[in-house]
Amino acid sequence: MQLCRRDTKLQGLAESSDGRVAGIGQEMEGLMKTLEKAIYAARVEPPPEGLPILYAAQVDRLKRLCTAHWSDAHSALRSVAREFLYDWEVIMRPLAEPHLPLSNNAAEQALRHWVIARNISHGTHSEAGTRAFALLASVIETCNRRGASSWRYLSRHRHPCGSQGPGASPASPYPGSRVKTEGV
C-alpha cells in the first residue's frame, strides 16, 4: 500500500465538514487501514490462502468507491478516487507481495518516470501533446530496456519543444511555443 501521502488525503476526506464526503472518506480510510494491518500480519505469518483472496471483498469495495466517485462534485474526493484508480496496481501490489515496504518511496522511485510523464502530459488532448507523450514514453521504455538512463538521453538530445539539453535556452513546456530569453 502506498500509504504516506494517501493516508493524509484519506484522513482529510474523513474529517471533511461535508457529511457525505466524511462518510465516504471514513469508509475508504477504514478499508485501507484494514489492508495495511493485514499486510503487517502477513509479514509475521503469511496466510496460506494469500491476502488477495482473503481481502477480495475489501479490495472490491474500495475499487467500487473509487469508481463511483470518479466524477464526484467534491474536488478532493474526485481527486483521491482518480489517484487511487490511476495507481491501482501499485497501491495493491503489497497484498500479493506483503514483504514489500509499505512506504510509497520504492514504488514512486520505480515508477517516477511514468508519474512525471503523466504530469507533463496532463491536459494535452491535442495532436502535438499526444505525439510528445508517445515520444517521451517510447524513449523512456527503450532506454529502460537497454539499461540506459532515459533522463541522461533526453538531456543530451533535442527536445520536441526546442530545448537541446544542458546549457540550452529554456523552452516553453507547450509544443510549438518558445520562451523569450532576450534581455534576461
PDB file of N, CA and C in Angstrom, residues 84-141:
ATOM      1  N   PHE A  84      -6.291   6.935  -6.843  1.00  0.00           N
ATOM      2  CA  PHE A  84      -6.305   5.513  -6.499  1.00  0.00           C
ATOM      3  C   PHE A  84      -6.461   4.653  -7.750  1.00  0.00           C
ATOM      4  N   LEU A  85      -7.378   5.016  -8.621  1.00  0.00           N
ATOM      5  CA  LEU A  85      -7.613   4.205  -9.815  1.00  0.00           C
ATOM      6  C   LEU A  85      -6.445   4.273 -10.799  1.00  0.00           C
ATOM      7  N   TYR A  86      -5.836   5.439 -10.941  1.00  0.00           N
ATOM      8  CA  TYR A  86      -4.672   5.554 -11.824  1.00  0.00           C
ATOM      9  C   TYR A  86      -3.532   4.653 -11.353  1.00  0.00           C
ATOM     10  N   ASP A  87      -3.337   4.576 -10.049  1.00  0.00           N
ATOM     11  CA  ASP A  87      -2.202   3.839  -9.483  1.00  0.00           C
ATOM     12  C   ASP A  87      -2.625   2.541  -8.795  1.00  0.00           C
ATOM     13  N   TRP A  88      -3.753   1.992  -9.201  1.00  0.00           N
ATOM     14  CA  TRP A  88      -4.352   0.849  -8.513  1.00  0.00           C
ATOM     15  C   TRP A  88      -3.385  -0.319  -8.344  1.00  0.00           C
ATOM     16  N   GLU A  89      -2.703  -0.725  -9.405  1.00  0.00           N
ATOM     17  CA  GLU A  89      -1.821  -1.892  -9.336  1.00  0.00           C
ATOM     18  C   GLU A  89      -0.677  -1.660  -8.345  1.00  0.00           C
ATOM     19  N   VAL A  90      -0.133  -0.454  -8.342  1.00  0.00           N
ATOM     20  CA  VAL A  90       0.968  -0.141  -7.431  1.00  0.00           C
ATOM     21  C   VAL A  90       0.477  -0.123  -5.981  1.00  0.00           C
ATOM     22  N   ILE A  91      -0.693   0.436  -5.765  1.00  0.00           N
ATOM     23  CA  ILE A  91      -1.234   0.530  -4.410  1.00  0.00           C
ATOM     24  C   ILE A  91      -1.538  -0.855  -3.855  1.00  0.00           C
ATOM     25  N   MET A  92      -2.068  -1.735  -4.687  1.00  0.00           N
ATOM     26  CA  MET A  92      -2.483  -3.061  -4.223  1.00  0.00           C
ATOM     27  C   MET A  92      -1.389  -4.125  -4.296  1.00  0.00           C
ATOM     28  N   ARG A  93      -0.267  -3.799  -4.875  1.00  0.00           N
ATOM     29  CA  ARG A  93       0.812  -4.787  -5.028  1.00  0.00           C
ATOM     30  C   ARG A  93       1.249  -5.432  -3.719  1.00  0.00           C
ATOM     31  N   PRO A  94       1.373  -4.691  -2.615  1.00  0.00           N
ATOM     32  CA  PRO A  94       1.797  -5.332  -1.363  1.00  0.00           C
ATOM     33  C   PRO A  94       0.838  -6.408  -0.852  1.00  0.00           C
ATOM     34  N   LEU A  95      -0.409  -6.419  -1.303  1.00  0.00           N
ATOM     35  CA  LEU A  95      -1.302  -7.507  -0.906  1.00  0.00           C
ATOM     36  C   LEU A  95      -0.780  -8.835  -1.449  1.00  0.00           C
ATOM     37  N   ALA A  96      -0.309  -8.815  -2.671  1.00  0.00           N
ATOM     38  CA  ALA A  96       0.227 -10.027  -3.275  1.00  0.00           C
ATOM     39  C   ALA A  96       1.650 -10.299  -2.807  1.00  0.00           C
ATOM     40  N   GLU A  97       2.371  -9.235  -2.444  1.00  0.00           N
ATOM     41  CA  GLU A  97       3.756  -9.362  -2.005  1.00  0.00           C
ATOM     42  C   GLU A  97       3.937  -8.594  -0.694  1.00  0.00           C
ATOM     43  N   PRO A  98       3.451  -9.149   0.421  1.00  0.00           N
ATOM     44  CA  PRO A  98       3.477  -8.407   1.687  1.00  0.00           C
ATOM     45  C   PRO A  98       4.870  -8.098   2.225  1.00  0.00           C
ATOM     46  N   HIS A  99       5.887  -8.741   1.699  1.00  0.00           N
ATOM     47  CA  HIS A  99       7.249  -8.470   2.159  1.00  0.00           C
ATOM     48  C   HIS A  99       7.776  -7.124   1.649  1.00  0.00           C
ATOM     49  N   LEU A 100       7.094  -6.531   0.667  1.00  0.00           N
ATOM     50  CA  LEU A 100       7.499  -5.224   0.157  1.00  0.00           C
ATOM     51  C   LEU A 100       7.260  -4.148   1.212  1.00  0.00           C
ATOM     52  N   PRO A 101       8.057  -3.078   1.194  1.00  0.00           N
ATOM     53  CA  PRO A 101       7.819  -1.989   2.146  1.00  0.00           C
ATOM     54  C   PRO A 101       6.488  -1.298   1.869  1.00  0.00           C
ATOM     55  N   LEU A 102       5.842  -0.802   2.926  1.00  0.00           N
ATOM     56  CA  LEU A 102       4.567  -0.109   2.773  1.00  0.00           C
ATOM     57  C   LEU A 102       4.743   1.352   2.409  1.00  0.00           C
ATOM     58  N   SER A 103       5.958   1.819   2.398  1.00  0.00           N
ATOM     59  CA  SER A 103       6.219   3.199   2.027  1.00  0.00           C
ATOM     60  C   SER A 103       6.003   3.388   0.537  1.00  0.00           C
ATOM     61  N   ASN A 104       5.628   4.584   0.151  1.00  0.00           N
ATOM     62  CA  ASN A 104       5.448   4.862  -1.270  1.00  0.00           C
ATOM     63  C   ASN A 104       6.768   5.157  -1.958  1.00  0.00           C
ATOM     64  N   ASN A 105       7.859   5.287  -1.215  1.00  0.00           N
ATOM     65  CA  ASN A 105       9.126   5.683  -1.810  1.00  0.00           C
ATOM     66  C   ASN A 105       9.620   4.703  -2.864  1.00  0.00           C
ATOM     67  N   ALA A 106       9.625   3.410  -2.555  1.00  0.00           N
ATOM     68  CA  ALA A 106      10.125   2.422  -3.507  1.00  0.00           C
ATOM     69  C   ALA A 106       9.260   2.385  -4.765  1.00  0.00           C
ATOM     70  N   ALA A 107       7.962   2.405  -4.576  1.00  0.00           N
ATOM     71  CA  ALA A 107       7.065   2.362  -5.731  1.00  0.00           C
ATOM     72  C   ALA A 107       7.195   3.630  -6.568  1.00  0.00           C
ATOM     73  N   GLU A 108       7.269   4.769  -5.912  1.00  0.00           N
ATOM     74  CA  GLU A 108       7.390   6.014  -6.669  1.00  0.00           C
ATOM     75  C   GLU A 108       8.714   6.096  -7.394  1.00  0.00           C
ATOM     76  N   GLN A 109       9.796   5.588  -6.773  1.00  0.00           N
ATOM     77  CA  GLN A 109      11.075   5.603  -7.460  1.00  0.00           C
ATOM     78  C   GLN A 109      11.040   4.705  -8.688  1.00  0.00           C
ATOM     79  N   ALA A 110      10.406   3.549  -8.557  1.00  0.00           N
ATOM     80  CA  ALA A 110      10.326   2.623  -9.679  1.00  0.00           C
ATOM     81  C   ALA A 110       9.466   3.184 -10.805  1.00  0.00           C
ATOM     82  N   LEU A 111       8.463   3.961 -10.468  1.00  0.00           N
ATOM     83  CA  LEU A 111       7.538   4.478 -11.473  1.00  0.00           C
ATOM     84  C   LEU A 111       7.666   5.973 -11.699  1.00  0.00           C
ATOM     85  N   ARG A 112       8.702   6.594 -11.145  1.00  0.00           N
ATOM     86  CA  ARG A 112       8.831   8.049 -11.196  1.00  0.00           C
ATOM     87  C   ARG A 112       8.743   8.588 -12.625  1.00  0.00           C
ATOM     88  N   HIS A 113       9.388   7.917 -13.589  1.00  0.00           N
ATOM     89  CA  HIS A 113       9.376   8.433 -14.961  1.00  0.00           C
ATOM     90  C   HIS A 113       7.963   8.461 -15.537  1.00  0.00           C
ATOM     91  N   TRP A 114       7.130   7.485 -15.175  1.00  0.00           N
ATOM     92  CA  TRP A 114       5.760   7.490 -15.697  1.00  0.00           C
ATOM     93  C   TRP A 114       4.908   8.519 -14.972  1.00  0.00           C
ATOM     94  N   VAL A 115       5.156   8.714 -13.683  1.00  0.00           N
ATOM     95  CA  VAL A 115       4.416   9.736 -12.931  1.00  0.00           C
ATOM     96  C   VAL A 115       4.730  11.113 -13.510  1.00  0.00           C
ATOM     97  N   ILE A 116       6.009  11.364 -13.764  1.00  0.00           N
ATOM     98  CA  ILE A 116       6.404  12.645 -14.342  1.00  0.00           C
ATOM     99  C   ILE A 116       5.819  12.792 -15.740  1.00  0.00           C
ATOM    100  N   ALA A 117       5.884  11.725 -16.521  1.00  0.00           N
ATOM    101  CA  ALA A 117       5.330  11.777 -17.877  1.00  0.00           C
ATOM    102  C   ALA A 117       3.837  12.071 -17.846  1.00  0.00           C
ATOM    103  N   ARG A 118       3.127  11.442 -16.917  1.00  0.00           N
ATOM    104  CA  ARG A 118       1.694  11.699 -16.824  1.00  0.00           C
ATOM    105  C   ARG A 118       1.433  13.143 -16.414  1.00  0.00           C
ATOM    106  N   ASN A 119       2.229  13.666 -15.475  1.00  0.00           N
ATOM    107  CA  ASN A 119       2.053  15.046 -15.045  1.00  0.00           C
ATOM    108  C   ASN A 119       2.359  16.027 -16.170  1.00  0.00           C
ATOM    109  N   ILE A 120       3.394  15.737 -16.968  1.00  0.00           N
ATOM    110  CA  ILE A 120       3.753  16.610 -18.081  1.00  0.00           C
ATOM    111  C   ILE A 120       2.635  16.622 -19.105  1.00  0.00           C
ATOM    112  N   SER A 121       2.065  15.457 -19.381  1.00  0.00           N
ATOM    113  CA  SER A 121       1.088  15.359 -20.461  1.00  0.00           C
ATOM    114  C   SER A 121      -0.338  15.646 -20.020  1.00  0.00           C
ATOM    115  N   HIS A 122      -0.585  15.823 -18.721  1.00  0.00           N
ATOM    116  CA  HIS A 122      -1.940  16.054 -18.244  1.00  0.00           C
ATOM    117  C   HIS A 122      -2.551  17.249 -18.961  1.00  0.00           C
ATOM    118  N   GLY A 123      -3.656  17.019 -19.573  1.00  0.00           N
ATOM    119  CA  GLY A 123      -4.354  18.104 -20.243  1.00  0.00           C
ATOM    120  C   GLY A 123      -3.928  18.312 -21.679  1.00  0.00           C
ATOM    121  N   THR A 124      -2.981  17.512 -22.191  1.00  0.00           N
ATOM    122  CA  THR A 124      -2.552  17.700 -23.571  1.00  0.00           C
ATOM    123  C   THR A 124      -3.384  16.809 -24.477  1.00  0.00           C
ATOM    124  N   HIS A 125      -4.608  17.209 -24.676  1.00  0.00           N
ATOM    125  CA  HIS A 125      -5.514  16.444 -25.527  1.00  0.00           C
ATOM    126  C   HIS A 125      -5.473  16.986 -26.950  1.00  0.00           C
ATOM    127  N   SER A 126      -4.271  17.292 -27.388  1.00  0.00           N
ATOM    128  CA  SER A 126      -4.084  17.778 -28.750  1.00  0.00           C
ATOM    129  C   SER A 126      -3.198  16.783 -29.479  1.00  0.00           C
ATOM    130  N   GLU A 127      -3.131  16.919 -30.791  1.00  0.00           N
ATOM    131  CA  GLU A 127      -2.291  16.009 -31.579  1.00  0.00           C
ATOM    132  C   GLU A 127      -0.829  16.165 -31.167  1.00  0.00           C
ATOM    133  N   ALA A 128      -0.378  17.406 -30.977  1.00  0.00           N
ATOM    134  CA  ALA A 128       1.014  17.648 -30.590  1.00  0.00           C
ATOM    135  C   ALA A 128       1.292  17.078 -29.200  1.00  0.00           C
ATOM    136  N   GLY A 129       0.371  17.265 -28.276  1.00  0.00           N
ATOM    137  CA  GLY A 129       0.560  16.742 -26.928  1.00  0.00           C
ATOM    138  C   GLY A 129       0.582  15.232 -26.907  1.00  0.00           C
ATOM    139  N   THR A 130      -0.271  14.605 -27.686  1.00  0.00           N
ATOM    140  CA  THR A 130      -0.307  13.160 -27.771  1.00  0.00           C
ATOM    141  C   THR A 130       0.997  12.630 -28.355  1.00  0.00           C
ATOM    142  N   ARG A 131       1.485  13.272 -29.417  1.00  0.00           N
ATOM    143  CA  ARG A 131       2.752  12.845 -30.024  1.00  0.00           C
ATOM    144  C   ARG A 131       3.903  13.014 -29.044  1.00  0.00           C
ATOM    145  N   ALA A 132       3.926  14.129 -28.317  1.00  0.00           N
ATOM    146  CA  ALA A 132       5.001  14.378 -27.360  1.00  0.00           C
ATOM    147  C   ALA A 132       5.013  13.320 -26.268  1.00  0.00           C
ATOM    148  N   PHE A 133       3.841  12.970 -25.762  1.00  0.00           N
ATOM    149  CA  PHE A 133       3.782  11.956 -24.719  1.00  0.00           C
ATOM    150  C   PHE A 133       4.192  10.595 -25.265  1.00  0.00           C
ATOM    151  N   ALA A 134       3.726  10.246 -26.460  1.00  0.00           N
ATOM    152  CA  ALA A 134       4.088   8.960 -27.064  1.00  0.00           C
ATOM    153  C   ALA A 134       5.595   8.879 -27.279  1.00  0.00           C
ATOM    154  N   LEU A 135       6.198   9.971 -27.743  1.00  0.00           N
ATOM    155  CA  LEU A 135       7.640  10.006 -27.951  1.00  0.00           C
ATOM    156  C   LEU A 135       8.379   9.852 -26.625  1.00  0.00           C
ATOM    157  N   LEU A 136       7.944  10.583 -25.623  1.00  0.00           N
ATOM    158  CA  LEU A 136       8.573  10.501 -24.313  1.00  0.00           C
ATOM    159  C   LEU A 136       8.473   9.086 -23.740  1.00  0.00           C
ATOM    160  N   ALA A 137       7.290   8.488 -23.804  1.00  0.00           N
ATOM    161  CA  ALA A 137       7.105   7.131 -23.295  1.00  0.00           C
ATOM    162  C   ALA A 137       7.971   6.141 -24.058  1.00  0.00           C
ATOM    163  N   SER A 138       8.075   6.308 -25.359  1.00  0.00           N
ATOM    164  CA  SER A 138       8.890   5.420 -26.187  1.00  0.00           C
ATOM    165  C   SER A 138      10.370   5.518 -25.819  1.00  0.00           C
ATOM    166  N   VAL A 139      10.872   6.733 -25.662  1.00  0.00           N
ATOM    167  CA  VAL A 139      12.269   6.938 -25.297  1.00  0.00           C
ATOM    168  C   VAL A 139      12.553   6.313 -23.932  1.00  0.00           C
ATOM    169  N   ILE A 140      11.675   6.567 -22.991  1.00  0.00           N
ATOM    170  CA  ILE A 140      11.880   6.043 -21.636  1.00  0.00           C
ATOM    171  C   ILE A 140      11.883   4.524 -21.645  1.00  0.00           C
ATOM    172  N   GLU A 141      10.917   3.922 -22.309  1.00  0.00           N
ATOM    173  CA  GLU A 141      10.828   2.463 -22.343  1.00  0.00           C
ATOM    174  C   GLU A 141      12.030   1.851 -23.051  1.00  0.00           C
TER     175      GLU A 141
END
